[in-house]
Amino acid sequence: MKKRVGVFQLPDGTWGYRARVENQFDIRRTRDRNGLIMKTAAAAEKERNWAIAHELQRRRDKEAERYGLKAGTVADVYEKCVAPEDQKKAYGTVCKRKSLWKNHFRARWGQRDIKSLSSGEINLWLSDLMDEDYAYGYVEGFLKFFYIIIGTAYRHNYINRTQYSKLCEDKKSRISMPCEKPKTDIVVYNKEELRQLDTYFLNTPVQTAYLIGKSCGLRINETFGLKWDHVYFEGGYIKIDRQQQYIDGILSLVKPKTKNAYRNVVMPQALINHLLLIKSELAALTSEEKRNRELRARRIVDVDGTVISATELVNCSLDGTLYTRNSFKYHARELKKRGIEFRYHNLRHTYGSRMANAGVPQHLLLKMMGHGSIHVTQQYYLGMNDEGIDIIKKKLEEMEED
């Protein structure tokens, strides 16, 4: 049961909430903003969050009215506000934002007064980027970064509510992408391509990682962060609660990026048999071989900050070599020569599509894949591939027989 902070139940069964804002202001309510009773703890928690946000905004507006807005450039907002707050974000997010600022934003926008920005010139710049053949998703990252800078500027009293609304909220005037997002189908491998991939990866160092991606739909960092302790053979599932990443050049195990990524994923029997075979090969090593394996294995930092041996990970070879996401680069080049565009993430798409074609309910597939929204999962049910076409043909034949 989810633990809710700051809410309480009244004798009549309805709910209320209480909060302190920056240790200066007590809020205690037993009715929502419209004067209605709150029938559930979730409703009380939602109203509590709104009340806190409303009070903080009221204070910002009052402070801006009393002292005036701060003077500053876009660079001031980024360096004094955005960058420090980014340190609490995921490592990949921090690196991406640093790259955007250094390579694109600093020279073009850094010295501009934050109050002088207009949606028209920003939209024109985004349009120019699209004309330079940047990918839609890449340019969309620029748009989102602008929203972050402008939102942060408003929270720290560099701009007023009116300017923030024009740039980020008003549908007619806010900054936006210059064109609609292109509709692209999810890339999945057909039966022939899967047969070729099975043959190619057989007995290669990354065969285990390939089978996990194909059979369980894990993300690549989740695959290489999988520990033997989280493979449950009796239950037939694997537990996902960490991923492998480089943090400042040090190979580490870190928390998944989103809360939905924490999950248990069911394994097919073929994958269970493969992992059991590896376990038996590890158990058959002599004492000398086990000692040499342990000596050769690199050390990595675990989620809790402790240093562990790479031998605790599933994708570590019999001689102690640790495999990472970079281990697939060579194989992707080789497969391209054979006419197959290989991306590990496409194994995840293929898994989702096959599960959808097999009739797995959407809510179950959402859990297995760790999606944050059912709309993402539904893409696998709307796409068309060779498996789906075979199902349609089979149904048509059954109709003809009837």
mmCIF file of C-alpha atoms in Angstrom:
data_model
loop_
_atom_site.group_PDB
_atom_site.id
_atom_site.type_symbol
_atom_site.label_atom_id
_atom_site.label_comp_id
_atom_site.label_asym_id
_atom_site.label_seq_id
_atom_site.Cartn_x
_atom_site.Cartn_y
_atom_site.Cartn_z
ATOM 1 C CA MET A 1 0.000 0.000 0.000
ATOM 2 C CA LYS A 2 1.379 3.406 -0.940
ATOM 3 C CA LYS A 3 2.445 5.533 2.019
ATOM 4 C CA ARG A 4 0.949 9.012 1.765
ATOM 5 C CA VAL A 5 2.588 11.889 3.624
ATOM 6 C CA GLY A 6 0.623 14.709 5.233
ATOM 7 C CA VAL A 7 -2.911 13.296 4.902
ATOM 8 C CA PHE A 8 -5.213 12.128 7.682
ATOM 9 C CA GLN A 9 -8.638 10.553 7.985
ATOM 10 C CA LEU A 10 -11.480 12.238 9.859
ATOM 11 C CA PRO A 11 -13.964 10.411 12.138
ATOM 12 C CA ASP A 12 -16.661 10.549 9.448
ATOM 13 C CA GLY A 13 -14.410 8.716 6.979
ATOM 14 C CA THR A 14 -13.492 11.711 4.830
ATOM 15 C CA TRP A 15 -9.924 12.945 4.465
ATOM 16 C CA GLY A 16 -7.892 16.084 5.126
ATOM 17 C CA TYR A 17 -4.292 17.221 4.727
ATOM 18 C CA ARG A 18 -1.654 19.315 6.448
ATOM 19 C CA ALA A 19 1.630 20.754 5.193
ATOM 20 C CA ARG A 20 4.376 23.211 6.027
ATOM 21 C CA VAL A 21 5.808 25.377 3.267
ATOM 22 C CA GLU A 22 9.494 26.121 3.785
ATOM 23 C CA ASN A 23 8.919 25.800 7.556
ATOM 24 C CA GLN A 24 7.051 29.084 7.564
ATOM 25 C CA PHE A 25 3.422 28.410 6.742
ATOM 26 C CA ASP A 26 0.995 25.840 8.076
ATOM 27 C CA ILE A 27 -1.717 24.555 5.767
ATOM 28 C CA ARG A 28 -4.505 22.454 7.244
ATOM 29 C CA ARG A 29 -7.611 21.670 5.227
ATOM 30 C CA THR A 30 -10.505 19.227 5.385
ATOM 31 C CA ARG A 31 -12.094 20.504 2.142
ATOM 32 C CA ASP A 32 -10.668 20.838 -1.355
ATOM 33 C CA ARG A 33 -10.172 24.106 -3.239
ATOM 34 C CA ASN A 34 -13.843 24.043 -4.308
ATOM 35 C CA GLY A 35 -15.155 23.486 -0.790
ATOM 36 C CA LEU A 36 -16.005 19.809 -1.350
ATOM 37 C CA ILE A 37 -15.134 16.916 0.943
ATOM 38 C CA MET A 38 -12.217 14.663 0.030
ATOM 39 C CA LYS A 39 -13.429 11.071 -0.059
ATOM 40 C CA THR A 40 -10.061 9.321 -0.504
ATOM 41 C CA ALA A 41 -6.471 9.641 0.655
ATOM 42 C CA ALA A 42 -5.404 10.083 -2.975
ATOM 43 C CA ALA A 43 -7.746 13.074 -3.362
ATOM 44 C CA ALA A 44 -6.354 14.621 -0.182
ATOM 45 C CA GLU A 45 -2.774 14.102 -1.364
ATOM 46 C CA LYS A 46 -3.577 15.695 -4.719
ATOM 47 C CA GLU A 47 -5.102 18.746 -3.023
ATOM 48 C CA ARG A 48 -2.125 18.968 -0.657
ATOM 49 C CA ASN A 49 0.300 19.083 -3.583
ATOM 50 C CA TRP A 50 -1.818 21.764 -5.270
ATOM 51 C CA ALA A 51 -1.989 23.857 -2.081
ATOM 52 C CA ILE A 52 1.783 23.758 -1.629
ATOM 53 C CA ALA A 53 2.414 24.709 -5.280
ATOM 54 C CA HIS A 54 -0.191 27.480 -5.063
ATOM 55 C CA GLU A 55 1.390 28.940 -1.918
ATOM 56 C CA LEU A 56 4.892 28.832 -3.414
ATOM 57 C CA GLN A 57 3.666 30.612 -6.540
ATOM 58 C CA ARG A 58 1.899 33.231 -4.417
ATOM 59 C CA ARG A 59 5.151 33.889 -2.576
ATOM 60 C CA ARG A 60 7.125 34.194 -5.807
ATOM 61 C CA ASP A 61 4.647 36.679 -7.211
ATOM 62 C CA LYS A 62 4.673 38.676 -3.969
ATOM 63 C CA GLU A 63 8.474 38.734 -3.863
ATOM 64 C CA ALA A 64 8.670 39.830 -7.507
ATOM 65 C CA GLU A 65 6.140 42.590 -6.832
ATOM 66 C CA ARG A 66 8.045 43.797 -3.778
ATOM 67 C CA TYR A 67 11.651 43.577 -4.943
ATOM 68 C CA GLY A 68 11.248 43.471 -8.711
ATOM 69 C CA LEU A 69 12.526 40.790 -11.104
ATOM 70 C CA LYS A 70 16.153 39.745 -11.126
ATOM 71 C CA ALA A 71 18.364 40.907 -13.992
ATOM 72 C CA GLY A 72 20.202 38.204 -15.891
ATOM 73 C CA THR A 73 21.101 36.533 -19.156
ATOM 74 C CA VAL A 74 20.214 33.055 -20.355
ATOM 75 C CA ALA A 75 23.708 32.003 -19.245
ATOM 76 C CA ASP A 76 23.021 33.330 -15.735
ATOM 77 C CA VAL A 77 19.870 31.242 -15.483
ATOM 78 C CA TYR A 78 21.636 28.114 -16.709
ATOM 79 C CA GLU A 79 24.804 28.438 -14.631
ATOM 80 C CA LYS A 80 23.213 29.678 -11.401
ATOM 81 C CA CYS A 81 19.969 27.696 -11.424
ATOM 82 C CA VAL A 82 19.630 24.961 -14.057
ATOM 83 C CA ALA A 83 23.090 23.376 -13.750
ATOM 84 C CA PRO A 84 23.038 23.104 -9.922
ATOM 85 C CA GLU A 85 19.545 21.598 -9.967
ATOM 86 C CA ASP A 86 20.609 19.124 -12.666
ATOM 87 C CA GLN A 87 23.007 17.424 -10.251
ATOM 88 C CA LYS A 88 20.023 15.608 -8.738
ATOM 89 C CA LYS A 89 19.027 14.191 -12.136
ATOM 90 C CA ALA A 90 20.078 10.907 -13.729
ATOM 91 C CA TYR A 91 23.644 10.873 -15.019
ATOM 92 C CA GLY A 92 22.563 10.486 -18.651
ATOM 93 C CA THR A 93 20.225 13.481 -18.339
ATOM 94 C CA VAL A 94 23.009 15.632 -16.867
ATOM 95 C CA CYS A 95 25.401 14.741 -19.718
ATOM 96 C CA LYS A 96 22.756 15.434 -22.371
ATOM 97 C CA ARG A 97 21.912 18.885 -20.984
ATOM 98 C CA LYS A 98 25.584 19.823 -20.604
ATOM 99 C CA SER A 99 26.159 18.854 -24.235
ATOM 100 C CA LEU A 100 23.164 20.880 -25.462
ATOM 101 C CA TRP A 101 24.327 23.946 -23.556
ATOM 102 C CA LYS A 102 27.976 23.693 -24.582
ATOM 103 C CA ASN A 103 27.485 22.834 -28.256
ATOM 104 C CA HIS A 104 24.301 24.709 -29.193
ATOM 105 C CA PHE A 105 22.815 27.091 -26.631
ATOM 106 C CA ARG A 106 25.764 28.950 -25.089
ATOM 107 C CA ALA A 107 27.039 30.626 -28.256
ATOM 108 C CA ARG A 108 23.580 31.352 -29.712
ATOM 109 C CA TRP A 109 21.600 32.364 -26.630
ATOM 110 C CA GLY A 110 23.981 32.626 -23.653
ATOM 111 C CA GLN A 111 24.418 36.420 -23.644
ATOM 112 C CA ARG A 112 20.798 37.250 -24.363
ATOM 113 C CA ASP A 113 18.795 38.956 -21.620
ATOM 114 C CA ILE A 114 16.346 36.311 -20.428
ATOM 115 C CA LYS A 115 13.501 38.873 -20.550
ATOM 116 C CA SER A 116 14.139 39.636 -24.237
ATOM 117 C CA LEU A 117 13.361 36.124 -25.497
ATOM 118 C CA SER A 118 10.365 35.738 -27.787
ATOM 119 C CA SER A 119 8.628 32.632 -29.043
ATOM 120 C CA GLY A 120 8.872 33.870 -32.640
ATOM 121 C CA GLU A 121 12.677 33.900 -32.805
ATOM 122 C CA ILE A 122 12.972 30.617 -30.912
ATOM 123 C CA ASN A 123 10.491 28.944 -33.259
ATOM 124 C CA LEU A 124 12.443 30.299 -36.235
ATOM 125 C CA TRP A 125 15.666 28.841 -34.834
ATOM 126 C CA LEU A 126 14.023 25.435 -34.349
ATOM 127 C CA SER A 127 12.737 25.629 -37.918
ATOM 128 C CA ASP A 128 16.260 26.352 -39.196
ATOM 129 C CA LEU A 129 17.549 23.298 -37.334
ATOM 130 C CA MET A 130 14.934 21.129 -39.036
ATOM 131 C CA ASP A 131 15.986 22.593 -42.403
ATOM 132 C CA GLU A 132 19.556 21.518 -41.640
ATOM 133 C CA ASP A 133 18.292 17.914 -41.585
ATOM 134 C CA TYR A 134 18.534 17.379 -37.850
ATOM 135 C CA ALA A 135 16.293 14.525 -36.727
ATOM 136 C CA TYR A 136 12.897 15.460 -35.311
ATOM 137 C CA GLY A 137 13.654 13.855 -31.953
ATOM 138 C CA TYR A 138 16.956 15.724 -31.716
ATOM 139 C CA VAL A 139 15.354 19.121 -32.341
ATOM 140 C CA GLU A 140 12.585 18.241 -29.910
ATOM 141 C CA GLY A 141 15.313 17.952 -27.265
ATOM 142 C CA PHE A 142 16.196 21.623 -27.949
ATOM 143 C CA LEU A 143 12.562 22.597 -27.406
ATOM 144 C CA LYS A 144 12.367 20.730 -24.103
ATOM 145 C CA PHE A 145 15.618 22.343 -22.942
ATOM 146 C CA PHE A 146 14.153 25.776 -23.647
ATOM 147 C CA TYR A 147 11.120 24.878 -21.526
ATOM 148 C CA ILE A 148 13.470 23.911 -18.689
ATOM 149 C CA ILE A 149 15.427 27.182 -18.902
ATOM 150 C CA ILE A 150 12.305 29.351 -19.087
ATOM 151 C CA GLY A 151 10.509 27.454 -16.327
ATOM 152 C CA THR A 152 13.571 27.749 -14.088
ATOM 153 C CA ALA A 153 13.847 31.472 -14.873
ATOM 154 C CA TYR A 154 10.252 31.949 -13.750
ATOM 155 C CA ARG A 155 10.702 29.964 -10.535
ATOM 156 C CA HIS A 156 13.745 32.062 -9.636
ATOM 157 C CA ASN A 157 12.063 35.415 -10.464
ATOM 158 C CA TYR A 158 14.004 36.278 -13.636
ATOM 159 C CA ILE A 159 10.796 36.620 -15.659
ATOM 160 C CA ASN A 160 7.201 37.363 -14.699
ATOM 161 C CA ARG A 161 4.100 35.233 -15.031
ATOM 162 C CA THR A 162 2.977 36.944 -18.243
ATOM 163 C CA GLN A 163 6.188 36.176 -20.126
ATOM 164 C CA TYR A 164 6.261 32.616 -18.833
ATOM 165 C CA SER A 165 2.690 32.068 -19.995
ATOM 166 C CA LYS A 166 3.416 33.470 -23.479
ATOM 167 C CA LEU A 167 6.492 31.274 -23.932
ATOM 168 C CA CYS A 168 5.293 28.032 -22.367
ATOM 169 C CA GLU A 169 1.530 27.890 -21.765
ATOM 170 C CA ASP A 170 -0.508 29.866 -24.304
ATOM 171 C CA LYS A 171 -1.242 27.483 -27.189
ATOM 172 C CA LYS A 172 -1.300 30.355 -29.688
ATOM 173 C CA SER A 173 1.994 31.992 -28.718
ATOM 174 C CA ARG A 174 4.169 29.414 -26.951
ATOM 175 C CA ILE A 175 7.330 27.943 -28.461
ATOM 176 C CA SER A 176 6.660 24.737 -30.347
ATOM 177 C CA MET A 177 8.018 22.377 -32.959
ATOM 178 C CA PRO A 178 7.860 23.724 -36.529
ATOM 179 C CA CYS A 179 6.170 20.583 -37.840
ATOM 180 C CA GLU A 180 4.246 17.557 -36.641
ATOM 181 C CA LYS A 181 6.107 14.508 -35.459
ATOM 182 C CA PRO A 182 6.596 12.072 -38.360
ATOM 183 C CA LYS A 183 4.720 8.842 -37.988
ATOM 184 C CA THR A 184 7.153 5.940 -38.012
ATOM 185 C CA ASP A 185 6.419 2.305 -37.339
ATOM 186 C CA ILE A 186 8.227 0.465 -34.574
ATOM 187 C CA VAL A 187 11.139 -1.464 -36.088
ATOM 188 C CA VAL A 188 10.792 -5.196 -35.464
ATOM 189 C CA TYR A 189 12.671 -8.163 -36.879
ATOM 190 C CA ASN A 190 10.705 -10.631 -38.999
ATOM 191 C CA LYS A 191 11.000 -14.418 -38.717
ATOM 192 C CA GLU A 192 13.774 -14.701 -41.293
ATOM 193 C CA GLU A 193 15.806 -11.936 -39.686
ATOM 194 C CA LEU A 194 15.385 -13.541 -36.257
ATOM 195 C CA ARG A 195 16.546 -16.857 -37.695
ATOM 196 C CA GLN A 196 19.661 -15.166 -39.092
ATOM 197 C CA LEU A 197 20.311 -13.381 -35.795
ATOM 198 C CA ASP A 198 19.926 -16.647 -33.854
ATOM 199 C CA THR A 199 22.472 -18.304 -36.117
ATOM 200 C CA TYR A 200 24.881 -15.368 -36.006
ATOM 201 C CA PHE A 201 24.919 -14.916 -32.215
ATOM 202 C CA LEU A 202 25.134 -18.655 -31.459
ATOM 203 C CA ASN A 203 28.278 -19.314 -29.371
ATOM 204 C CA THR A 204 29.395 -15.660 -29.498
ATOM 205 C CA PRO A 205 30.463 -13.870 -26.281
ATOM 206 C CA VAL A 206 27.247 -11.831 -26.321
ATOM 207 C CA GLN A 207 24.853 -14.711 -26.979
ATOM 208 C CA THR A 208 23.420 -14.488 -23.449
ATOM 209 C CA ALA A 209 22.788 -10.745 -23.742
ATOM 210 C CA TYR A 210 21.154 -11.308 -27.145
ATOM 211 C CA LEU A 211 18.842 -14.025 -25.801
ATOM 212 C CA ILE A 212 17.819 -11.871 -22.828
ATOM 213 C CA GLY A 213 16.921 -8.999 -25.145
ATOM 214 C CA LYS A 214 15.030 -11.246 -27.514
ATOM 215 C CA SER A 215 13.222 -13.314 -24.864
ATOM 216 C CA CYS A 216 12.522 -10.688 -22.178
ATOM 217 C CA GLY A 217 12.595 -7.322 -23.966
ATOM 218 C CA LEU A 218 15.068 -5.729 -21.561
ATOM 219 C CA ARG A 219 16.796 -2.435 -22.308
ATOM 220 C CA ILE A 220 20.486 -2.871 -23.075
ATOM 221 C CA ASN A 221 21.714 -1.269 -19.841
ATOM 222 C CA GLU A 222 19.300 -3.429 -17.843
ATOM 223 C CA THR A 223 20.656 -6.538 -19.547
ATOM 224 C CA PHE A 224 24.273 -5.766 -18.724
ATOM 225 C CA GLY A 225 23.373 -4.722 -15.173
ATOM 226 C CA LEU A 226 21.665 -8.052 -14.399
ATOM 227 C CA LYS A 227 23.139 -9.912 -11.418
ATOM 228 C CA TRP A 228 22.968 -13.664 -10.833
ATOM 229 C CA ASP A 229 21.291 -12.968 -7.482
ATOM 230 C CA HIS A 230 18.359 -11.495 -9.407
ATOM 231 C CA VAL A 231 17.777 -14.539 -11.610
ATOM 232 C CA TYR A 232 15.105 -16.653 -9.923
ATOM 233 C CA PHE A 233 15.079 -20.047 -11.597
ATOM 234 C CA GLU A 234 12.368 -21.558 -9.391
ATOM 235 C CA GLY A 235 9.969 -18.688 -10.042
ATOM 236 C CA GLY A 236 11.023 -18.395 -13.676
ATOM 237 C CA TYR A 237 11.631 -14.641 -13.645
ATOM 238 C CA ILE A 238 14.367 -12.023 -13.396
ATOM 239 C CA LYS A 239 14.271 -8.962 -11.157
ATOM 240 C CA ILE A 240 15.132 -5.577 -12.683
ATOM 241 C CA ASP A 241 16.236 -2.943 -10.173
ATOM 242 C CA ARG A 242 19.480 -1.570 -11.621
ATOM 243 C CA GLN A 243 21.274 -0.841 -14.878
ATOM 244 C CA GLN A 244 24.873 -0.581 -16.045
ATOM 245 C CA GLN A 245 26.270 2.862 -16.902
ATOM 246 C CA TYR A 246 29.530 4.761 -17.059
ATOM 247 C CA ILE A 247 29.555 7.485 -14.380
ATOM 248 C CA ASP A 248 32.449 9.919 -14.942
ATOM 249 C CA GLY A 249 34.292 7.150 -16.763
ATOM 250 C CA ILE A 250 33.735 4.581 -13.997
ATOM 251 C CA LEU A 251 31.611 1.549 -14.815
ATOM 252 C CA SER A 252 28.798 1.447 -12.263
ATOM 253 C CA LEU A 253 25.447 -0.075 -11.483
ATOM 254 C CA VAL A 254 22.824 2.630 -10.975
ATOM 255 C CA LYS A 255 19.094 2.793 -10.313
ATOM 256 C CA PRO A 256 16.702 2.550 -13.278
ATOM 257 C CA LYS A 257 15.750 5.909 -14.727
ATOM 258 C CA THR A 258 12.038 5.631 -13.875
ATOM 259 C CA LYS A 259 10.031 3.936 -11.141
ATOM 260 C CA ASN A 260 8.177 1.840 -13.737
ATOM 261 C CA ALA A 261 11.481 0.226 -14.762
ATOM 262 C CA TYR A 262 11.513 -1.660 -11.442
ATOM 263 C CA ARG A 263 9.818 -4.930 -12.343
ATOM 264 C CA ASN A 264 9.946 -8.720 -12.517
ATOM 265 C CA VAL A 265 10.125 -10.155 -16.028
ATOM 266 C CA VAL A 266 9.036 -13.712 -16.813
ATOM 267 C CA MET A 267 11.609 -15.895 -18.619
ATOM 268 C CA PRO A 268 10.750 -18.497 -21.285
ATOM 269 C CA GLN A 269 12.029 -22.020 -20.683
ATOM 270 C CA ALA A 270 14.638 -21.750 -23.455
ATOM 271 C CA LEU A 271 16.323 -18.827 -21.681
ATOM 272 C CA ILE A 272 16.117 -20.612 -18.317
ATOM 273 C CA ASN A 273 17.860 -23.650 -19.838
ATOM 274 C CA HIS A 274 20.559 -21.441 -21.359
ATOM 275 C CA LEU A 275 21.281 -19.693 -18.043
ATOM 276 C CA LEU A 276 21.288 -23.000 -16.156
ATOM 277 C CA LEU A 277 23.874 -24.296 -18.627
ATOM 278 C CA ILE A 278 26.100 -21.295 -17.902
ATOM 279 C CA LYS A 279 25.682 -21.834 -14.152
ATOM 280 C CA SER A 280 26.762 -25.461 -14.548
ATOM 281 C CA GLU A 281 29.820 -24.391 -16.553
ATOM 282 C CA LEU A 282 30.756 -21.908 -13.812
ATOM 283 C CA ALA A 283 30.316 -24.595 -11.154
ATOM 284 C CA ALA A 284 32.547 -26.977 -13.134
ATOM 285 C CA LEU A 285 35.540 -24.598 -13.016
ATOM 286 C CA THR A 286 38.480 -25.784 -10.948
ATOM 287 C CA SER A 287 39.586 -23.876 -7.853
ATOM 288 C CA GLU A 288 42.529 -22.463 -9.809
ATOM 289 C CA GLU A 289 40.276 -21.351 -12.681
ATOM 290 C CA LYS A 290 37.848 -19.704 -10.252
ATOM 291 C CA ARG A 291 40.701 -17.849 -8.544
ATOM 292 C CA ASN A 292 42.109 -16.632 -11.881
ATOM 293 C CA ARG A 293 38.625 -15.581 -13.002
ATOM 294 C CA GLU A 294 38.164 -13.548 -9.850
ATOM 295 C CA LEU A 295 41.579 -11.915 -10.240
ATOM 296 C CA ARG A 296 40.930 -10.977 -13.857
ATOM 297 C CA ALA A 297 37.411 -9.635 -13.283
ATOM 298 C CA ARG A 298 37.168 -5.865 -13.055
ATOM 299 C CA ARG A 299 35.600 -4.127 -10.078
ATOM 300 C CA ILE A 300 32.474 -2.039 -10.470
ATOM 301 C CA VAL A 301 30.501 0.253 -8.174
ATOM 302 C CA ASP A 302 27.093 -1.092 -7.143
ATOM 303 C CA VAL A 303 23.927 0.919 -6.508
ATOM 304 C CA ASP A 304 24.665 1.313 -2.788
ATOM 305 C CA GLY A 305 28.218 2.539 -3.446
ATOM 306 C CA THR A 306 29.953 -0.721 -2.559
ATOM 307 C CA VAL A 307 32.585 -2.156 -4.910
ATOM 308 C CA ILE A 308 31.730 -5.592 -6.275
ATOM 309 C CA SER A 309 33.336 -8.076 -8.645
ATOM 310 C CA ALA A 310 32.127 -8.316 -12.232
ATOM 311 C CA THR A 311 31.705 -12.056 -11.654
ATOM 312 C CA GLU A 312 28.434 -11.251 -9.878
ATOM 313 C CA LEU A 313 26.934 -10.197 -13.222
ATOM 314 C CA VAL A 314 25.299 -12.565 -15.667
ATOM 315 C CA ASN A 315 27.160 -11.144 -18.664
ATOM 316 C CA CYS A 316 30.644 -11.968 -17.407
ATOM 317 C CA SER A 317 32.548 -14.693 -19.260
ATOM 318 C CA LEU A 318 34.095 -17.851 -17.830
ATOM 319 C CA ASP A 319 37.517 -16.178 -17.832
ATOM 320 C CA GLY A 320 36.267 -13.034 -16.030
ATOM 321 C CA THR A 321 35.801 -10.704 -19.007
ATOM 322 C CA LEU A 322 32.969 -8.272 -18.397
ATOM 323 C CA TYR A 323 30.731 -7.398 -21.330
ATOM 324 C CA THR A 324 29.101 -3.988 -21.735
ATOM 325 C CA ARG A 325 26.804 -2.311 -24.257
ATOM 326 C CA ASN A 326 29.929 -1.561 -26.346
ATOM 327 C CA SER A 327 30.335 -5.306 -26.900
ATOM 328 C CA PHE A 328 27.622 -5.159 -29.577
ATOM 329 C CA LYS A 329 29.293 -2.503 -31.755
ATOM 330 C CA TYR A 330 31.453 -4.971 -33.671
ATOM 331 C CA HIS A 331 28.522 -7.317 -34.233
ATOM 332 C CA ALA A 332 26.319 -4.476 -35.486
ATOM 333 C CA ARG A 333 28.951 -3.671 -38.149
ATOM 334 C CA GLU A 334 29.242 -7.322 -39.165
ATOM 335 C CA LEU A 335 25.479 -7.765 -39.399
ATOM 336 C CA LYS A 336 25.201 -4.627 -41.532
ATOM 337 C CA LYS A 337 27.454 -6.326 -44.088
ATOM 338 C CA ARG A 338 24.896 -9.137 -44.155
ATOM 339 C CA GLY A 339 22.027 -6.766 -44.797
ATOM 340 C CA ILE A 340 20.628 -6.499 -41.257
ATOM 341 C CA GLU A 341 20.490 -3.147 -39.443
ATOM 342 C CA PHE A 342 21.028 -4.349 -35.888
ATOM 343 C CA ARG A 343 20.101 -2.255 -32.856
ATOM 344 C CA TYR A 344 19.739 -3.956 -29.510
ATOM 345 C CA HIS A 345 16.642 -1.866 -28.752
ATOM 346 C CA ASN A 346 14.927 -3.408 -31.776
ATOM 347 C CA LEU A 347 14.995 -6.731 -29.910
ATOM 348 C CA ARG A 348 12.847 -5.003 -27.291
ATOM 349 C CA HIS A 349 10.458 -3.793 -30.003
ATOM 350 C CA THR A 350 10.339 -7.297 -31.479
ATOM 351 C CA TYR A 351 9.572 -8.797 -28.067
ATOM 352 C CA GLY A 352 6.732 -6.320 -27.488
ATOM 353 C CA SER A 353 5.271 -6.922 -30.939
ATOM 354 C CA ARG A 354 5.389 -10.716 -30.587
ATOM 355 C CA MET A 355 3.724 -10.554 -27.171
ATOM 356 C CA ALA A 356 0.978 -8.337 -28.598
ATOM 357 C CA ASN A 357 0.413 -10.726 -31.518
ATOM 358 C CA ALA A 358 0.248 -13.613 -29.042
ATOM 359 C CA GLY A 359 -2.685 -11.909 -27.321
ATOM 360 C CA VAL A 360 -0.955 -10.871 -24.086
ATOM 361 C CA PRO A 361 -3.232 -8.289 -22.354
ATOM 362 C CA GLN A 362 -1.993 -4.725 -22.570
ATOM 363 C CA HIS A 363 -1.724 -4.188 -18.814
ATOM 364 C CA LEU A 364 0.517 -7.262 -18.464
ATOM 365 C CA LEU A 365 2.795 -6.270 -21.326
ATOM 366 C CA LEU A 366 3.058 -2.772 -19.820
ATOM 367 C CA LYS A 367 4.367 -4.351 -16.598
ATOM 368 C CA MET A 368 6.793 -6.658 -18.396
ATOM 369 C CA MET A 369 8.313 -3.852 -20.454
ATOM 370 C CA GLY A 370 8.360 -1.243 -17.704
ATOM 371 C CA HIS A 371 6.464 1.416 -19.631
ATOM 372 C CA GLY A 372 5.233 4.518 -17.848
ATOM 373 C CA SER A 373 2.144 4.903 -20.053
ATOM 374 C CA ILE A 374 -0.313 2.470 -21.604
ATOM 375 C CA HIS A 375 -0.185 4.558 -24.791
ATOM 376 C CA VAL A 376 3.423 3.462 -25.364
ATOM 377 C CA THR A 377 2.443 -0.191 -24.945
ATOM 378 C CA GLN A 378 -0.490 0.192 -27.350
ATOM 379 C CA GLN A 379 1.912 0.934 -30.211
ATOM 380 C CA TYR A 380 2.788 -2.761 -30.323
ATOM 381 C CA TYR A 381 -0.888 -3.641 -30.823
ATOM 382 C CA LEU A 382 -1.361 -1.097 -33.611
ATOM 383 C CA GLY A 383 1.734 -1.951 -35.670
ATOM 384 C CA MET A 384 1.770 -4.347 -38.600
ATOM 385 C CA ASN A 385 4.450 -6.981 -39.177
ATOM 386 C CA ASP A 386 4.863 -10.411 -40.753
ATOM 387 C CA GLU A 387 3.537 -12.203 -37.664
ATOM 388 C CA GLY A 388 0.423 -10.032 -37.696
ATOM 389 C CA ILE A 389 -0.084 -10.672 -41.414
ATOM 390 C CA ASP A 390 0.201 -14.445 -40.829
ATOM 391 C CA ILE A 391 -2.470 -14.213 -38.124
ATOM 392 C CA ILE A 392 -4.785 -12.304 -40.467
ATOM 393 C CA LYS A 393 -4.253 -14.866 -43.259
ATOM 394 C CA LYS A 394 -4.978 -17.714 -40.852
ATOM 395 C CA LYS A 395 -8.205 -16.071 -39.681
ATOM 396 C CA LEU A 396 -9.276 -15.471 -43.277
ATOM 397 C CA GLU A 397 -8.676 -19.117 -44.127
ATOM 398 C CA GLU A 398 -10.715 -20.187 -41.114
ATOM 399 C CA MET A 399 -13.555 -17.909 -42.272
ATOM 400 C CA GLU A 400 -13.442 -19.440 -45.749
ATOM 401 C CA GLU A 401 -13.632 -22.944 -44.294
ATOM 402 C CA ASP A 402 -16.653 -21.982 -42.215
#
